XYZ file of N, CA and C in Angstrom:
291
model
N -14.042 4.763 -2.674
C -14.747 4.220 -3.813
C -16.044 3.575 -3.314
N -17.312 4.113 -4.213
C -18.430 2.990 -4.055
C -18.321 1.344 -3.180
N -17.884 1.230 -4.442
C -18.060 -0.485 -4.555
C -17.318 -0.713 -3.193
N -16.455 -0.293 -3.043
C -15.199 -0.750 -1.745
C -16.105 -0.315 -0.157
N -16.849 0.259 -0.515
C -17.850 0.618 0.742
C -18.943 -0.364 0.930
N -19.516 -0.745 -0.125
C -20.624 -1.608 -0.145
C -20.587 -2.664 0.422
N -18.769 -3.263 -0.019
C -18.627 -4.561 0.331
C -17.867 -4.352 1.639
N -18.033 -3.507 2.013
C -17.458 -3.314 3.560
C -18.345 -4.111 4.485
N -18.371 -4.241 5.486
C -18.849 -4.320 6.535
C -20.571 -3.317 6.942
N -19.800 -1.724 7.305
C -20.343 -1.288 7.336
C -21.565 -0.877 6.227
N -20.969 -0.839 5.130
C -21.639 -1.066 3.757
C -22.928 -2.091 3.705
N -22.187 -3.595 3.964
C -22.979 -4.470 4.292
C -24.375 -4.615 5.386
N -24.166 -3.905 6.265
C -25.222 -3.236 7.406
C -26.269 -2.351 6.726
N -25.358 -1.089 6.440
C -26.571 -0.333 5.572
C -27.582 -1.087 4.343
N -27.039 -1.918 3.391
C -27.491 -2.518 2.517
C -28.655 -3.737 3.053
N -28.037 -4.049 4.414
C -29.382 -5.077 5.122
C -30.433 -3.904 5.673
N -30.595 -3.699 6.296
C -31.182 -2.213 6.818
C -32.092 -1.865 5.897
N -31.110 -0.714 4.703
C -32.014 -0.215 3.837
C -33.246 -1.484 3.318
N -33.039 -2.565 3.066
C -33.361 -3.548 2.556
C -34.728 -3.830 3.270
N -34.225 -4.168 4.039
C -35.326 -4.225 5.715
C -36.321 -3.240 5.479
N -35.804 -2.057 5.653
C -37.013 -0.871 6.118
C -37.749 -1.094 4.286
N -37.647 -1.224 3.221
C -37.768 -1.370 2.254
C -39.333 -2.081 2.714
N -38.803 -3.479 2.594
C -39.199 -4.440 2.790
C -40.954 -4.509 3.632
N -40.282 -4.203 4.762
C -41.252 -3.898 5.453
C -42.462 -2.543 5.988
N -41.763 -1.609 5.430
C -42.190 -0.534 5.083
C -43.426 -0.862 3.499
N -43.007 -1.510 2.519
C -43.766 -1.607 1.728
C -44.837 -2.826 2.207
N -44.776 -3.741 2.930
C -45.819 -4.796 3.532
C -46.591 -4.029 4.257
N -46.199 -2.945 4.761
C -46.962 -2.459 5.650
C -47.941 -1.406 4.871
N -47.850 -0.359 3.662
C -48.699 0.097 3.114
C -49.503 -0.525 2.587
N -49.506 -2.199 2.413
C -50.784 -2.670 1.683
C -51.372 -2.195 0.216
N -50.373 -1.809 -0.018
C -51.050 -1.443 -1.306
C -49.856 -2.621 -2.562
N -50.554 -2.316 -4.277
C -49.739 -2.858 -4.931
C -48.442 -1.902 -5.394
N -48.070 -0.720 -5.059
C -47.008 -0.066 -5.068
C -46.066 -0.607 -3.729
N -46.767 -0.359 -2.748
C -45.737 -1.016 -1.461
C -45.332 -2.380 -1.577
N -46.031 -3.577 -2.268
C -45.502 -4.912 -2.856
C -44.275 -4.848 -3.199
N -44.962 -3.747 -4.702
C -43.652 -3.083 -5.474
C -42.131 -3.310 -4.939
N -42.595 -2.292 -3.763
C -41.128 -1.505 -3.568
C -41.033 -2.971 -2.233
N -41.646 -3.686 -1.946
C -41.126 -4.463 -0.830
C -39.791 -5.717 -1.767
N -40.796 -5.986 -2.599
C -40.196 -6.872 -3.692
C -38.757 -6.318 -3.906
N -38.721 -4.651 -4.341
C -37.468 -4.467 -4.729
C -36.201 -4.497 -3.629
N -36.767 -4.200 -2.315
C -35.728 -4.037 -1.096
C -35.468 -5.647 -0.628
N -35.903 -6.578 -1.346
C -35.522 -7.842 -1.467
C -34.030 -8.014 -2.084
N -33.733 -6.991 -3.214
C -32.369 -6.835 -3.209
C -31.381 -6.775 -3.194
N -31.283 -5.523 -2.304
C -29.831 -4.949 -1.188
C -30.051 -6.225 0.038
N -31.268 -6.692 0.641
C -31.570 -7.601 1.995
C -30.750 -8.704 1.031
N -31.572 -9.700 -0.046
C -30.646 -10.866 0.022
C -28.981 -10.397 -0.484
N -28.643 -9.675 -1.333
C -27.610 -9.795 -1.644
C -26.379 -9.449 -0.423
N -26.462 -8.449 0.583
C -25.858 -7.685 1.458
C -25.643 -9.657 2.475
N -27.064 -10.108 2.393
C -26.839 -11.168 3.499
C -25.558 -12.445 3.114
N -25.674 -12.523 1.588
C -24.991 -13.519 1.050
C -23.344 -13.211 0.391
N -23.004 -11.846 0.874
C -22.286 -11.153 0.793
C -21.761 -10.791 -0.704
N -22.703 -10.682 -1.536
C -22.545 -9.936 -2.902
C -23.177 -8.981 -3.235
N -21.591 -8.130 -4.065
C -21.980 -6.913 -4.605
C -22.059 -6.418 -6.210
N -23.486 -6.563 -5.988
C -24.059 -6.567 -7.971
C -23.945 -5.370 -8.446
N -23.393 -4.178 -8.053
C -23.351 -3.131 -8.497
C -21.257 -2.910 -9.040
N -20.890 -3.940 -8.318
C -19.714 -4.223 -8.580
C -19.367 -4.587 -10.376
N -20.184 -5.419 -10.698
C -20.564 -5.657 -12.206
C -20.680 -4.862 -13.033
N -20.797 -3.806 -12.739
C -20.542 -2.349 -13.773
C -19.303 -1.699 -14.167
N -18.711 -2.284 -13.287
C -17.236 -1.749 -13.223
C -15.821 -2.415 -13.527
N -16.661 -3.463 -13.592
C -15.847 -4.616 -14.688
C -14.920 -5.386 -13.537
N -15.608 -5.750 -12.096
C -15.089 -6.354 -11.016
C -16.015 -7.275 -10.553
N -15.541 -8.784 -9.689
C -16.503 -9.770 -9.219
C -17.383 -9.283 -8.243
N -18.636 -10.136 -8.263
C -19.329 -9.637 -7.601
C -19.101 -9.915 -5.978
N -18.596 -11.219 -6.035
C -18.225 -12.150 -4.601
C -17.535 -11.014 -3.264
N -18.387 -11.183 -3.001
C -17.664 -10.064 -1.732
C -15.884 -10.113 -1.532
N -15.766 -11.612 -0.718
C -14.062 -11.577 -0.641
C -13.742 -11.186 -1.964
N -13.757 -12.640 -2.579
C -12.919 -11.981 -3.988
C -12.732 -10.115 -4.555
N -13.643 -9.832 -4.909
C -14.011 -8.000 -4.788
C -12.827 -7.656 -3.617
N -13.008 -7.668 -2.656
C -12.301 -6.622 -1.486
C -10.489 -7.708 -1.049
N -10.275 -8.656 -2.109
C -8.721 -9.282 -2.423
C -8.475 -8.010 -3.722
N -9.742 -7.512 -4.419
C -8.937 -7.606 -6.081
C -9.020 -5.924 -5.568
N -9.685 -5.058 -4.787
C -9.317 -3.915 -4.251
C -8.388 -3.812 -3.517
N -7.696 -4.484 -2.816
C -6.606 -4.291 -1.688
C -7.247 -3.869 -0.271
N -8.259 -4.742 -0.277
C -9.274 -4.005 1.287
C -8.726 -5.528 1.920
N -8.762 -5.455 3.218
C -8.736 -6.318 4.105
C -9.613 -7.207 4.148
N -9.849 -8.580 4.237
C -10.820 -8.852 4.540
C -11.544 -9.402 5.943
N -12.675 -8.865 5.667
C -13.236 -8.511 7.115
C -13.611 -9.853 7.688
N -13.598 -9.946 8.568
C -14.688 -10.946 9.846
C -16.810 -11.048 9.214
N -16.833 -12.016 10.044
C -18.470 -12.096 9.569
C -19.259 -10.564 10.141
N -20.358 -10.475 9.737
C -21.148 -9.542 10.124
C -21.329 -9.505 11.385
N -21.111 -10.257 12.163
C -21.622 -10.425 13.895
C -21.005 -10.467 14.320
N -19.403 -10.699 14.098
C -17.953 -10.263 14.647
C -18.047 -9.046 15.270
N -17.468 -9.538 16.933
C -17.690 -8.448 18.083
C -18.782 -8.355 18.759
N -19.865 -9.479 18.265
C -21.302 -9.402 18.912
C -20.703 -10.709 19.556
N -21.733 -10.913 21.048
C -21.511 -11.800 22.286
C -22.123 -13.033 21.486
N -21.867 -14.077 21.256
C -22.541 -15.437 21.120
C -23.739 -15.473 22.302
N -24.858 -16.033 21.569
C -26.122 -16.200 22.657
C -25.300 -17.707 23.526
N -25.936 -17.804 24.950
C -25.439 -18.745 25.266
C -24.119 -18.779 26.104
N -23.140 -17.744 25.284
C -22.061 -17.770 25.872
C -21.820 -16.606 27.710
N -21.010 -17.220 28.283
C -21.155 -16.273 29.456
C -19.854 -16.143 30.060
N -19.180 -15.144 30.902
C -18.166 -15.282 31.369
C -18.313 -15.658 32.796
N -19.091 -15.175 33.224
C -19.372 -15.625 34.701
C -20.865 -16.512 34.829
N -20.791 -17.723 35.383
C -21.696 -18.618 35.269
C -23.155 -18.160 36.085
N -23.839 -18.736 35.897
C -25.507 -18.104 36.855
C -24.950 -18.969 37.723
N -26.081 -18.520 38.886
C -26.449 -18.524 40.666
C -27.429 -19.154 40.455
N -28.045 -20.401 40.938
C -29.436 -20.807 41.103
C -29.589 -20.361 42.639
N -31.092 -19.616 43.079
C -31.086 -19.467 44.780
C -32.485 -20.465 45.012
């Protein structure tokens, strides 16, 4: 299903992304159509970041990410950066020479 993808994880990636290249892709043509479309990839970028899915609303389901993927029977996932290294963090300490 759509919606059950969106609010995935992976879903969530594509939706920052698309958002992004949107975004900046339209700042970068300089024109008032690329505004346009920068404005609109404002979007998928904030909503994907704050983890809501507004396309969910059509279908007569919350938009709230968890809530949505409790009322589908999806798991719910870890943050977006789950599995990425913490900056800072290290397993083996530095050498000063």
């Amino acid at each position: 299903m759509l919606v059950g993808f969106l609010a995935s994880r992976p879903g969530r990636w594509l939706r920052i992304v698309t958002g992004a290249g949107m975004v900046v892709g339209g700042l970068v043509s300089g024109t008032s159509r690329g505004a346009a479309v920068a404005l609109l990839g404002l979007g998928p970028l904030v909503a994907a970041a704050l983890d809501w899915v507004p396309v969910a609303a059509l279908f007569g389901l919350p938009m709230d990410g968890p809530t949505l993927r409790r009322e589908l029977g999806v798991s719910d996932e870890a943050s977006l950066l789950e599995g990425f290294p913490r900056p800072g963090t290290r397993e083996v300490s530095p050498t000063l020479h």
